[in-house]
C-alpha atoms as an extended CHARMM CRD file, in Angstrom:
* protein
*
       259  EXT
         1         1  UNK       CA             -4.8760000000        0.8960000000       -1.4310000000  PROA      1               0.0000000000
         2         2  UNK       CA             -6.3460000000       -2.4080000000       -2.9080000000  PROA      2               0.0000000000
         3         3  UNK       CA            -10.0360000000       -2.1830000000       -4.0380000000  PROA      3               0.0000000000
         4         4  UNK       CA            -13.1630000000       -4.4880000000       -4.9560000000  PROA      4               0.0000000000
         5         5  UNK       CA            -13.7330000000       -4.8950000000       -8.6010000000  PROA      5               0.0000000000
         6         6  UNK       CA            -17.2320000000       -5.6280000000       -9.4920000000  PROA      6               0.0000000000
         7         7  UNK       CA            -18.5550000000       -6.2280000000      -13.2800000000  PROA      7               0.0000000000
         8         8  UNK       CA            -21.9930000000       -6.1810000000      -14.3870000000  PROA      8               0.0000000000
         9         9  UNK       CA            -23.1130000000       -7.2880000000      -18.0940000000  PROA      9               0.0000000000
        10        10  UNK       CA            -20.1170000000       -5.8920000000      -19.7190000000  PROA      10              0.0000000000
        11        11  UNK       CA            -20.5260000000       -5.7870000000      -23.7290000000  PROA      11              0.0000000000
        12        12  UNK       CA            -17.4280000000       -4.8400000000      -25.6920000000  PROA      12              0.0000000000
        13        13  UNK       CA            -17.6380000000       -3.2370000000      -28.8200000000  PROA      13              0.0000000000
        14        14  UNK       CA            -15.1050000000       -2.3960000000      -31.7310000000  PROA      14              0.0000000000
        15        15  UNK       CA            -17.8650000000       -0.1310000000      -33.8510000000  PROA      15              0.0000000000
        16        16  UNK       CA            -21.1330000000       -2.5780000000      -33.9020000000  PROA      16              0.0000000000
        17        17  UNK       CA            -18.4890000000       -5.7910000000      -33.8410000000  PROA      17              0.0000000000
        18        18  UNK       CA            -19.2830000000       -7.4820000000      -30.4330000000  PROA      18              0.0000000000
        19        19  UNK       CA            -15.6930000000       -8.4440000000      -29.1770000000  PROA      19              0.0000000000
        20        20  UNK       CA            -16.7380000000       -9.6370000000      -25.6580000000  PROA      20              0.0000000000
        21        21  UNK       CA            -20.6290000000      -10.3580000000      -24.5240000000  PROA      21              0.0000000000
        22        22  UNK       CA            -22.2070000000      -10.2610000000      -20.7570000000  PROA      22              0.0000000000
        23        23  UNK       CA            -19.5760000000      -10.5830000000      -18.7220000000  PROA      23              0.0000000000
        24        24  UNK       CA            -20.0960000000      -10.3000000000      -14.9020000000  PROA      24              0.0000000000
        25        25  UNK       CA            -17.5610000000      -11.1160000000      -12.0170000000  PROA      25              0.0000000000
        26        26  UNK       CA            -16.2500000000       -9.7170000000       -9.1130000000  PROA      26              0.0000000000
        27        27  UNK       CA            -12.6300000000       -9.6760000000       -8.2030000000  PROA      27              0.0000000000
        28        28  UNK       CA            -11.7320000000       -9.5090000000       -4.1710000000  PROA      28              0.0000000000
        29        29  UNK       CA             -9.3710000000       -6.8060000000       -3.3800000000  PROA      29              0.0000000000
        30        30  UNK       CA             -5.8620000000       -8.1930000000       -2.2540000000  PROA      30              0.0000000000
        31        31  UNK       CA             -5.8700000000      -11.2210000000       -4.4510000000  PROA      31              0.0000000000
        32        32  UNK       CA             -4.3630000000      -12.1440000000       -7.8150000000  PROA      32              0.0000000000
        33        33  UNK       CA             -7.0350000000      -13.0100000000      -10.7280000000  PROA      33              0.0000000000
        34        34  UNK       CA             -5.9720000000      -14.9770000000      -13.8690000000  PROA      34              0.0000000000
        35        35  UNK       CA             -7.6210000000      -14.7680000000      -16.8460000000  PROA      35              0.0000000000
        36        36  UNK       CA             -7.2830000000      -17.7140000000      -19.5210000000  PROA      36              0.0000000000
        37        37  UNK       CA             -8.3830000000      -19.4460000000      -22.2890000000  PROA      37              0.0000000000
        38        38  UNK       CA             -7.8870000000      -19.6260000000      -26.4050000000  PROA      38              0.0000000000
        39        39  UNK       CA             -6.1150000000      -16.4740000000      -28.5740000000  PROA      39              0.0000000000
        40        40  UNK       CA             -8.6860000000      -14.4150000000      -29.3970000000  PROA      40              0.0000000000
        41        41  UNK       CA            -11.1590000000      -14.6100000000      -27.1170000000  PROA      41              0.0000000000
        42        42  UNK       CA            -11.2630000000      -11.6790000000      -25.6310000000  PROA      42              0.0000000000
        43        43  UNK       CA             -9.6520000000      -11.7170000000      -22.0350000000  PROA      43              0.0000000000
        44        44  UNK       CA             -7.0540000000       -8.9510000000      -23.0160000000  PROA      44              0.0000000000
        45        45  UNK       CA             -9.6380000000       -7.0680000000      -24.5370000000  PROA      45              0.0000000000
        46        46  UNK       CA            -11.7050000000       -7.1650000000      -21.0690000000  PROA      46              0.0000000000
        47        47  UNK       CA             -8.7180000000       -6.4260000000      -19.4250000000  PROA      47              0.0000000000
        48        48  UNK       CA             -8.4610000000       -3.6360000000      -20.9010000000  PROA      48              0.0000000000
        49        49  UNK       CA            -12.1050000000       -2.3500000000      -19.8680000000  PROA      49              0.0000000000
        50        50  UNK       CA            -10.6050000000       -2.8630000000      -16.1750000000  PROA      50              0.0000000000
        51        51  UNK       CA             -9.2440000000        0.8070000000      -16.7240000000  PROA      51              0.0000000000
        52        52  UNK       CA            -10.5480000000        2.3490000000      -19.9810000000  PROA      52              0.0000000000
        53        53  UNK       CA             -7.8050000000        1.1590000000      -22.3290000000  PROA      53              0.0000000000
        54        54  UNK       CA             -9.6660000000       -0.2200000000      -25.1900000000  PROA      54              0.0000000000
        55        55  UNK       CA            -10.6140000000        3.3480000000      -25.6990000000  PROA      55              0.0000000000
        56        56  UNK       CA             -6.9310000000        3.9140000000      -27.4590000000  PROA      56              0.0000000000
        57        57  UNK       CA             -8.7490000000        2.1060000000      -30.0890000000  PROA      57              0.0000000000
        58        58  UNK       CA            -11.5320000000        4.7340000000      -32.6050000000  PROA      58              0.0000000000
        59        59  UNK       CA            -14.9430000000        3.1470000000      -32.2890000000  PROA      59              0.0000000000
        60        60  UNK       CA            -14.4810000000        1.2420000000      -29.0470000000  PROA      60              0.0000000000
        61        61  UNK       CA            -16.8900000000        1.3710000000      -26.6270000000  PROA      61              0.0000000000
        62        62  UNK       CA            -18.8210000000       -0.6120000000      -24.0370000000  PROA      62              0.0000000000
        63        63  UNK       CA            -22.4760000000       -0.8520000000      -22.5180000000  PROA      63              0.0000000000
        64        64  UNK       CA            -22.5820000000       -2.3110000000      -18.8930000000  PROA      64              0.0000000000
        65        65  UNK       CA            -21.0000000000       -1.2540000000      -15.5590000000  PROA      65              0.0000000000
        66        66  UNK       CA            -17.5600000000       -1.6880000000      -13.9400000000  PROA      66              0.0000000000
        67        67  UNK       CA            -17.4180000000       -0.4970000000      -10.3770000000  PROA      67              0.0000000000
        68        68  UNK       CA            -14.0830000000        0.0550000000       -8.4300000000  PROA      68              0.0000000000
        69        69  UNK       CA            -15.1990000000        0.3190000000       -4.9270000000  PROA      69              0.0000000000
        70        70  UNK       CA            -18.2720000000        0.9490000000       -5.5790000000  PROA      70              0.0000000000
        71        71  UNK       CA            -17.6720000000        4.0070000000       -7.9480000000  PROA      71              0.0000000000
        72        72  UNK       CA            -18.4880000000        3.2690000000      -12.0070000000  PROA      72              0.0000000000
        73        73  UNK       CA            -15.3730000000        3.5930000000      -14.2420000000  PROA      73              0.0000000000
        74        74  UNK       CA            -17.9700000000        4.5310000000      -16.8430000000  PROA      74              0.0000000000
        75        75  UNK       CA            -20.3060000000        7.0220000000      -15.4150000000  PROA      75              0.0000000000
        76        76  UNK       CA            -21.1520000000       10.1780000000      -17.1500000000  PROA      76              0.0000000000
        77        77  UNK       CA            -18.1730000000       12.7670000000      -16.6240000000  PROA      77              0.0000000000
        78        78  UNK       CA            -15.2700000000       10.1360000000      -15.5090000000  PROA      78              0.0000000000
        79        79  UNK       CA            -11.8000000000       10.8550000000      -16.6820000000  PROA      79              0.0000000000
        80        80  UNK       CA            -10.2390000000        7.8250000000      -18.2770000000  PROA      80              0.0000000000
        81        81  UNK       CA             -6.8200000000        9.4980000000      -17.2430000000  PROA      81              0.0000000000
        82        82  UNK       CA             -8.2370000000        9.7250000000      -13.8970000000  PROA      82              0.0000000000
        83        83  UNK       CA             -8.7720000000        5.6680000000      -14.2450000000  PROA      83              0.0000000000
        84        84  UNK       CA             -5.5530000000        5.3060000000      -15.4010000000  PROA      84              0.0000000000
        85        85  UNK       CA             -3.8240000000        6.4720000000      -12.4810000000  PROA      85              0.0000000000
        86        86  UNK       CA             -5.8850000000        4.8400000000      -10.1780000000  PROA      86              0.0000000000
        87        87  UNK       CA             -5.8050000000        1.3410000000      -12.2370000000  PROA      87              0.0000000000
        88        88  UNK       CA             -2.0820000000        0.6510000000      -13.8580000000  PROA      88              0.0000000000
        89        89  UNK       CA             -1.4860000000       -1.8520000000      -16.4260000000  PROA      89              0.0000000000
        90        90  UNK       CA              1.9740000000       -3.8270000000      -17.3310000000  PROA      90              0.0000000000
        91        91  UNK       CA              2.0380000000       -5.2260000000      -20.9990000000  PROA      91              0.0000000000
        92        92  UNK       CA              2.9740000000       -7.9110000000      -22.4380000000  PROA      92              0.0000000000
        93        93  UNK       CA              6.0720000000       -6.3390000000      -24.3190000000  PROA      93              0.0000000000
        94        94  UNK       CA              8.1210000000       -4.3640000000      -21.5640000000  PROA      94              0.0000000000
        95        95  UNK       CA              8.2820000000       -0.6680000000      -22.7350000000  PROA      95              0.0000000000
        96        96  UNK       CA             10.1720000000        1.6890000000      -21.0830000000  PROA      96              0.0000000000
        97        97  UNK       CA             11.1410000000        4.6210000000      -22.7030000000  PROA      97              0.0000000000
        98        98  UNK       CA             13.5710000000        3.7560000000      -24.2750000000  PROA      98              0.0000000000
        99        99  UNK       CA             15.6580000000        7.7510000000      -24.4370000000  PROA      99              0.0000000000
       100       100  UNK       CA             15.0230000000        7.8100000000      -20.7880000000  PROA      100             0.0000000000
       101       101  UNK       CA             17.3520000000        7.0680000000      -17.7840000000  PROA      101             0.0000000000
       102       102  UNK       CA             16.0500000000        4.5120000000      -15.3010000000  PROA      102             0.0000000000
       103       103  UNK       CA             14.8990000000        7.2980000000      -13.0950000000  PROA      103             0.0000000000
       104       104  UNK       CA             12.9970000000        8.9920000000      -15.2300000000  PROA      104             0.0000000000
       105       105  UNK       CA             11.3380000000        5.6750000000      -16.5340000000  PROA      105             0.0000000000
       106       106  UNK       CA             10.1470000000        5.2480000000      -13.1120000000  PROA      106             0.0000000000
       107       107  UNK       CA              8.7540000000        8.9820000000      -12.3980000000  PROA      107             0.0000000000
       108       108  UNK       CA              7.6120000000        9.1350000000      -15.9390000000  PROA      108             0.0000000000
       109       109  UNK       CA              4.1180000000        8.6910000000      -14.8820000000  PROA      109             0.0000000000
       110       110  UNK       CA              4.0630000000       10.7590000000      -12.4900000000  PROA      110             0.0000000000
       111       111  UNK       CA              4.9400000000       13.6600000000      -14.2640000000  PROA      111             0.0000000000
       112       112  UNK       CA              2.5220000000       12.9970000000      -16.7200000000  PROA      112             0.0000000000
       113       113  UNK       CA              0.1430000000       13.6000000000      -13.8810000000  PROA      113             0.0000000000
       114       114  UNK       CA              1.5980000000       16.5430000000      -13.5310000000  PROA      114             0.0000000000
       115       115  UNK       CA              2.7050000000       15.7610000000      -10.0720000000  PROA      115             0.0000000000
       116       116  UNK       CA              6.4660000000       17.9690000000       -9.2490000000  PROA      116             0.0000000000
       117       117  UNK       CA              8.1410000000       16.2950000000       -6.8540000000  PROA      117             0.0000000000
       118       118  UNK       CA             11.0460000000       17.6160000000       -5.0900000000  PROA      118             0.0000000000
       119       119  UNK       CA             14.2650000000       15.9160000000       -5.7960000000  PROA      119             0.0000000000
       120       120  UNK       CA             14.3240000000       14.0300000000       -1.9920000000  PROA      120             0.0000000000
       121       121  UNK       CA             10.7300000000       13.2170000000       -2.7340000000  PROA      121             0.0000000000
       122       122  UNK       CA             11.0880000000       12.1740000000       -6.0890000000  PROA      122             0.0000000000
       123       123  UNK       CA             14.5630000000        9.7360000000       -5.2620000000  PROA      123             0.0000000000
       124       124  UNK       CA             12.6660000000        8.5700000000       -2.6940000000  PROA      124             0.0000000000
       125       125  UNK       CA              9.9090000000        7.4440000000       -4.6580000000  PROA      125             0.0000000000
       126       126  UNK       CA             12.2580000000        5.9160000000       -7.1520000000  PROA      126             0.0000000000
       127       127  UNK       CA             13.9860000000        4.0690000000       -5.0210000000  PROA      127             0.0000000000
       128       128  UNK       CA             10.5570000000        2.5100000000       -3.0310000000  PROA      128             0.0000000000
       129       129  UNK       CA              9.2880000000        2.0680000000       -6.2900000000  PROA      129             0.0000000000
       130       130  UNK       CA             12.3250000000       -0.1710000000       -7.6830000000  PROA      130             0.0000000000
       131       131  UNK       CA             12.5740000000       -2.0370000000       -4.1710000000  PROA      131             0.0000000000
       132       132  UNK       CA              8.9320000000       -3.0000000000       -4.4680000000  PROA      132             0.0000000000
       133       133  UNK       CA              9.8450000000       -4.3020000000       -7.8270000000  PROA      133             0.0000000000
       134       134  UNK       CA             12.9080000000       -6.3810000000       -6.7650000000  PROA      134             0.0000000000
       135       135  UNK       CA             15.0360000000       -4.3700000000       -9.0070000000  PROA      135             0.0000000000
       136       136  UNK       CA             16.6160000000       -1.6170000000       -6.8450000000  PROA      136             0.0000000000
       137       137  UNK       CA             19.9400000000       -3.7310000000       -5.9140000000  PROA      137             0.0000000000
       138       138  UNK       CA             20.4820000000       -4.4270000000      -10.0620000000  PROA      138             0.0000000000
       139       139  UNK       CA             20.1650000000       -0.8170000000      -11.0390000000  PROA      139             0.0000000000
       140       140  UNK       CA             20.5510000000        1.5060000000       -8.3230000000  PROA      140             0.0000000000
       141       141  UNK       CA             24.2890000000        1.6550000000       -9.6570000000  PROA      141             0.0000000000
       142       142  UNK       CA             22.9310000000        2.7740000000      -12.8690000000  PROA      142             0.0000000000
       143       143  UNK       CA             19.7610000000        4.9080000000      -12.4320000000  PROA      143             0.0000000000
       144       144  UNK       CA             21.2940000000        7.0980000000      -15.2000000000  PROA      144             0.0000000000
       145       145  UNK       CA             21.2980000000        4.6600000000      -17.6580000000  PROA      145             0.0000000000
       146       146  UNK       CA             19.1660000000        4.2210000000      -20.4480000000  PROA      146             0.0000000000
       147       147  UNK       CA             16.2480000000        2.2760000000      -19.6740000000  PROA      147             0.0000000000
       148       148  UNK       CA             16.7470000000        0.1220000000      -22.7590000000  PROA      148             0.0000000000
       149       149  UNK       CA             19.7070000000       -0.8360000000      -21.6000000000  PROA      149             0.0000000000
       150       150  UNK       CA             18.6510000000       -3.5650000000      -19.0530000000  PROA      150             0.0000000000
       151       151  UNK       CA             17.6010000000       -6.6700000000      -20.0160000000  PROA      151             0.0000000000
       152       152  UNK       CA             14.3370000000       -7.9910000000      -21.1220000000  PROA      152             0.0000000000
       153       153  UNK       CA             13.0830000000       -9.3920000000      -17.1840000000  PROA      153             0.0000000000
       154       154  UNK       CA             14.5820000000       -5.8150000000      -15.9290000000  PROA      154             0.0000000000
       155       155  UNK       CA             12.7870000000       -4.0200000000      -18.2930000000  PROA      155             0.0000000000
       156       156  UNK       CA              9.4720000000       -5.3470000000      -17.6690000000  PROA      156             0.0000000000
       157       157  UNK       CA             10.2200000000       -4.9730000000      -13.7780000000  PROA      157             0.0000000000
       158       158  UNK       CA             11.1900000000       -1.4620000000      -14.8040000000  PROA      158             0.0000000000
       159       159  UNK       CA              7.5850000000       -1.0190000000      -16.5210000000  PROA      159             0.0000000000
       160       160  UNK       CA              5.9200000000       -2.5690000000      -12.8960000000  PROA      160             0.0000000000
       161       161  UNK       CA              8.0270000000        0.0140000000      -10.5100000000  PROA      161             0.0000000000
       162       162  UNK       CA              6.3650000000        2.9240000000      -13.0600000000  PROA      162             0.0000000000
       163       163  UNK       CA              2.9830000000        1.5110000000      -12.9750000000  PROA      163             0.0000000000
       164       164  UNK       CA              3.1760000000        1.0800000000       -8.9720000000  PROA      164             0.0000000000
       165       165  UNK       CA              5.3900000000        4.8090000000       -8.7260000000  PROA      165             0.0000000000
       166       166  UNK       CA              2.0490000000        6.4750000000       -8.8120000000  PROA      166             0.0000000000
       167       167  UNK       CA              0.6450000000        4.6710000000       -6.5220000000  PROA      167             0.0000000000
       168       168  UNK       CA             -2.2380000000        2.9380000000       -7.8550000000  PROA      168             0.0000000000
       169       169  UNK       CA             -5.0850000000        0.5000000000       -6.4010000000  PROA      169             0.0000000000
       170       170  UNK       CA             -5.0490000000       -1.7330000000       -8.9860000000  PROA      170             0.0000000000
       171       171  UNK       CA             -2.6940000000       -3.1600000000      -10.8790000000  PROA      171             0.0000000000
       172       172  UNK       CA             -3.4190000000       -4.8430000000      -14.5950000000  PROA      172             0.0000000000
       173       173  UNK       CA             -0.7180000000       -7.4700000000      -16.4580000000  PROA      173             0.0000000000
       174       174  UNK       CA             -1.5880000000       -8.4380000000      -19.6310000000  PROA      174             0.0000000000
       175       175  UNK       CA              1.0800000000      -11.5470000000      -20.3810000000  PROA      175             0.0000000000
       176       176  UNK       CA              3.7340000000      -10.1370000000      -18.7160000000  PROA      176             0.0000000000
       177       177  UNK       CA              6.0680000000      -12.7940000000      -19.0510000000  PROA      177             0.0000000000
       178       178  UNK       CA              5.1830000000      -14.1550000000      -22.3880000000  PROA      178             0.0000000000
       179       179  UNK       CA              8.2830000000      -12.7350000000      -23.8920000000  PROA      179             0.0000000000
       180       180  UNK       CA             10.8680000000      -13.8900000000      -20.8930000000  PROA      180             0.0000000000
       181       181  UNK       CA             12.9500000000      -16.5130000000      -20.3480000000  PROA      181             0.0000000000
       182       182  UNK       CA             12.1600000000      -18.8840000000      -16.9150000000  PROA      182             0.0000000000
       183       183  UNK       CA             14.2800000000      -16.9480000000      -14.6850000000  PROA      183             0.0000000000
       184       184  UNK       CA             12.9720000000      -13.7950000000      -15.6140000000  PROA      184             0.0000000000
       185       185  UNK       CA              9.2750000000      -15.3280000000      -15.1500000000  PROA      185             0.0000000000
       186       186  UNK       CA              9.8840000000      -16.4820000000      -11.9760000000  PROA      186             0.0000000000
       187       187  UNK       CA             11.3190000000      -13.0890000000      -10.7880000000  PROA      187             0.0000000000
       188       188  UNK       CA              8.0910000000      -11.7880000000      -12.0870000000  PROA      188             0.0000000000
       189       189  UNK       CA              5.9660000000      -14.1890000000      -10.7160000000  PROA      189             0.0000000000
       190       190  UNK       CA              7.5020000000      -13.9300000000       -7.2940000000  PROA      190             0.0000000000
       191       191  UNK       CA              7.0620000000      -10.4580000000       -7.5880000000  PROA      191             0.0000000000
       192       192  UNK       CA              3.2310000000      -10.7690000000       -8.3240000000  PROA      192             0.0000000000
       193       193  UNK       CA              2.7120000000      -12.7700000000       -4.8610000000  PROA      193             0.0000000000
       194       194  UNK       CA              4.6520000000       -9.7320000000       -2.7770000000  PROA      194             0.0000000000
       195       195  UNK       CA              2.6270000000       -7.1640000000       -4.5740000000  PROA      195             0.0000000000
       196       196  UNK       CA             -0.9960000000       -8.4290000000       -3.4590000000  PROA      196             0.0000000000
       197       197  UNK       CA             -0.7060000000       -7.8290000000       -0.4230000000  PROA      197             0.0000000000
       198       198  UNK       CA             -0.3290000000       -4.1230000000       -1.4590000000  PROA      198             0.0000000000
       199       199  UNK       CA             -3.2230000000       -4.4820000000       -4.8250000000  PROA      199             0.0000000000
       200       200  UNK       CA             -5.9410000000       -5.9700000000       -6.1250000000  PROA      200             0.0000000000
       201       201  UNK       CA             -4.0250000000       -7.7230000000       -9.5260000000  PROA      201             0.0000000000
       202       202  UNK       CA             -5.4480000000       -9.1310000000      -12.5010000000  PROA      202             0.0000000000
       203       203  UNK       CA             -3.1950000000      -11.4280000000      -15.0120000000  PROA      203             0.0000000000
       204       204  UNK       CA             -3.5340000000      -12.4850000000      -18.5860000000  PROA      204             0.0000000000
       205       205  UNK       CA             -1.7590000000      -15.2580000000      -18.8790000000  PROA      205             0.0000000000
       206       206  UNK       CA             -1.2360000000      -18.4370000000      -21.9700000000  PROA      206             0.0000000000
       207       207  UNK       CA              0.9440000000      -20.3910000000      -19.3650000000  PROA      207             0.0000000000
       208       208  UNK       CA             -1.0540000000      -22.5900000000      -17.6700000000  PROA      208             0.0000000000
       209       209  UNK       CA              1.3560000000      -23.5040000000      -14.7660000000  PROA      209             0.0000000000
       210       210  UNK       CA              1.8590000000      -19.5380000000      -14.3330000000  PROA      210             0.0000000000
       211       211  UNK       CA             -2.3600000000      -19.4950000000      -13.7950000000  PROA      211             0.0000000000
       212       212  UNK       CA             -1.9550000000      -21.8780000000      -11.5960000000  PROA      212             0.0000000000
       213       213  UNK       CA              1.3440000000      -20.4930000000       -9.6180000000  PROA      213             0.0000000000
       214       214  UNK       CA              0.3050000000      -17.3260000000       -9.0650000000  PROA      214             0.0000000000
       215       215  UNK       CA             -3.6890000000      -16.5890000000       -8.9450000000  PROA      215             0.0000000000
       216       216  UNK       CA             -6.0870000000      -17.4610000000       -6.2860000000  PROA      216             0.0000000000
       217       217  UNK       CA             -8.8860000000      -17.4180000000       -8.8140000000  PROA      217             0.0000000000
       218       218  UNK       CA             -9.1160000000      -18.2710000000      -12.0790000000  PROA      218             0.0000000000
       219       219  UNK       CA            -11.8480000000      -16.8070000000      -15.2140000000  PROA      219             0.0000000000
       220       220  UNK       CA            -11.4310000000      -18.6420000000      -18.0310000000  PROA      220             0.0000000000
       221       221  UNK       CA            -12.8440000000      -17.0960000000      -21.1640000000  PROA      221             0.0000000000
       222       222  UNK       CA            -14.0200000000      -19.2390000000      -24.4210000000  PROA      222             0.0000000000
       223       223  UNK       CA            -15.1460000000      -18.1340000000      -28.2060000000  PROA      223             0.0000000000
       224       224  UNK       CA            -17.8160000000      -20.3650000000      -30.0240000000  PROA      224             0.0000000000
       225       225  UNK       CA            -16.0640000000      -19.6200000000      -33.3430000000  PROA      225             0.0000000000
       226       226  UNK       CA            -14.2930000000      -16.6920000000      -35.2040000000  PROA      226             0.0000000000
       227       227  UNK       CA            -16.2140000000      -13.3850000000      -35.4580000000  PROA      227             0.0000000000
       228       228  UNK       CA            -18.4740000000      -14.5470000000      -32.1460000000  PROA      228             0.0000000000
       229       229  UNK       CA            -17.9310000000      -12.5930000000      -29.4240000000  PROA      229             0.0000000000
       230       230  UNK       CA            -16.0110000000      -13.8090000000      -26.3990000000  PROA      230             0.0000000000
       231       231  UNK       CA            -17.7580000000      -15.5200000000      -23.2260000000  PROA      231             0.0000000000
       232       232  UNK       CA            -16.7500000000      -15.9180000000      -19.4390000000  PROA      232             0.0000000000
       233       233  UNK       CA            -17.3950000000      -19.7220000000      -19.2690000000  PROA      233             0.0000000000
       234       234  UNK       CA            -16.8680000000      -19.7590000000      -15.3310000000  PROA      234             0.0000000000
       235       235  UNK       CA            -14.8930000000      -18.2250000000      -12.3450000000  PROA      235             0.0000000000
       236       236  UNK       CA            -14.0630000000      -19.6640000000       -9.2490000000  PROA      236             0.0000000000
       237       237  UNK       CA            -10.7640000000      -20.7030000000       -7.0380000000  PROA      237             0.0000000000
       238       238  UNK       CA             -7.8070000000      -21.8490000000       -9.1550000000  PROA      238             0.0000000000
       239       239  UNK       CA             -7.4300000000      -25.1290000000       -7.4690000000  PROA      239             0.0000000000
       240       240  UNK       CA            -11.0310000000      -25.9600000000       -8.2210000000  PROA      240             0.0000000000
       241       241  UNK       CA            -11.0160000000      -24.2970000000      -12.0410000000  PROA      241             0.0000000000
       242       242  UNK       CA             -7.8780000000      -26.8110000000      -12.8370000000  PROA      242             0.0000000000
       243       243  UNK       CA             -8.9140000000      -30.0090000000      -10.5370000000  PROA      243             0.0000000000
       244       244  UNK       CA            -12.3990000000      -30.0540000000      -10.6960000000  PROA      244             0.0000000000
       245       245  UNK       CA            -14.2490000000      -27.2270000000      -13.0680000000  PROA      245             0.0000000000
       246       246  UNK       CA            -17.9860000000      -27.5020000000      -13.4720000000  PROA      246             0.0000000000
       247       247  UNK       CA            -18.0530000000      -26.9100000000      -17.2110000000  PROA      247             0.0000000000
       248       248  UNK       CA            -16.6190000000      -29.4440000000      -19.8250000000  PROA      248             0.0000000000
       249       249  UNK       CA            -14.9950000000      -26.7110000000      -21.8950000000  PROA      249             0.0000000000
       250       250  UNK       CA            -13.1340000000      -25.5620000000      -19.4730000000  PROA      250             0.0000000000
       251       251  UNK       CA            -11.7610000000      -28.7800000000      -17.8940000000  PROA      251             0.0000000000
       252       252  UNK       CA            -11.1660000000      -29.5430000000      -22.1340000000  PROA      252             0.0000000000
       253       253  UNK       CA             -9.2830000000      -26.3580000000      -22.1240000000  PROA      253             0.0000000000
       254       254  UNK       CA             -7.0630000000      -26.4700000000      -18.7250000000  PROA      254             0.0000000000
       255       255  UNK       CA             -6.2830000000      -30.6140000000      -19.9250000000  PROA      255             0.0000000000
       256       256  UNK       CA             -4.8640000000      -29.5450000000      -22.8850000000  PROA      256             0.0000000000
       257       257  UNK       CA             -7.5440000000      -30.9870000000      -25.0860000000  PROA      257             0.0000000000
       258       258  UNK       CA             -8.3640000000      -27.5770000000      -26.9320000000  PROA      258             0.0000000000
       259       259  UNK       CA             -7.0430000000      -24.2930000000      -27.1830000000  PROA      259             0.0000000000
């Protein structure tokens, strides 16, 4: 299931406005990645390259290479939907659907891969899918609900068990927790440790102590000034990028001097 993400001189573009410039790293499969550093520096924008998503966006493009096992995301002829299923991404807001039971929130990607499931199969797959999210025992009463209806740390675990329901290698979070209260983080967070075993995961994240918690490694991502593009300023194990980093920005940045 989990897969090898390798990046080589990555250049994102919004029309000819360089967002994010040369970025190269490689992301072990079965590990959790964080991604730091200052608003608008372009981490969740490179995220977002991880499986094609900028491309929501008219004029976005890239130049550069991001492999997935050794296959290019952005070879001639590759379906971004394709991506999609095969790299999920969490946002920062939880949005499930909000006319949509439970149940359907969870199989709502898979039908839009246009994947019928029989109804065994399909409660099946709901129900795995919730488990692996720590939310089947809080819902399974009330898979007929609305989805809105649960709170705000459900609702984003919601969003998780339908990006994991179809089943894919890796798994994107782009500040999942920013908008949750501590107990809901830490649900999340405990979450994110059970799930690598399963995916390769990759974390935005403006909490410092949640980098720290939950990553092995750590990128942490700097902008020389507004309207420059953003720069990976260095990469390596989390305990070394917040006890001993090798650049002075980014021990500034992690110390709370900046950003």
């Amino acid at each position: 299931m989990s897969k090898r993400i390798e990046v080589n001189d990555l250049n994102v573009y919004y029309d000819k406005f360089l967002a994010v410039e040369g970025v190269s790293i490689e992301i072990e499969p079965r590990s959790v990645t964080a991604f730091i550093g200052p608003s608008g520096c372009g981490k969740s924008t490179f995220l977002r390259t991880l499986n094609r998503m900028h491309e929501v966006i008219p004029g976005a493009h890239v130049t550069g290479h991001v492999f997935i096992d050794g296959d290019d995301l952005y070879a001639p002829g590759v379906d971004p939907v394709l991506v999609r299923r095969e790299v999920g991404m969490v946002f920062q807001r939880a949005n499930p659907f909000p006319t949509m039971s439970v149940r359907d929130n969870v199989l709502a990607g898979v039908k839009l891969n246009n994947v019928r499931l029989p109804k065994r199969d399909a409660d099946d797959l709901v129900e795995k899918s919730l488990v692996n999210a720590n939310l089947w025992n809080e819902v399974k009463d009330r898979l007929g609900a609305p989805g809105s209806s649960l709170s705000g740390g459900q609702q984003q675990r919601l969003c998780i068990a339908r990006a994991i329901a179809v089943q894919p290698d890796v798994l994107l979070m782009d500040e999942p927790c920013s908008a949750l209260d501590p107990i809901s983080t830490l649900a999340i967070e405990d979450l994110i440790h059970e799930l690598k075993s399963e995916y390769t995961i990759v974390i935005v994240t403006h909490n410092m102590q949640q980098a720290t918690r939950v990553s092995d490694k750590t990128a942490f991502f700097n902008i020389a000034g507004t309207g420059k593009p953003g720069h990976l300023i260095e990469f390596d194990d989390t305990t070394t990028i917040f006890s001993n980093p090798k650049v002075k920005a980014t021990e500034d940045y992690v110390s709370g001097r900046f950003g």
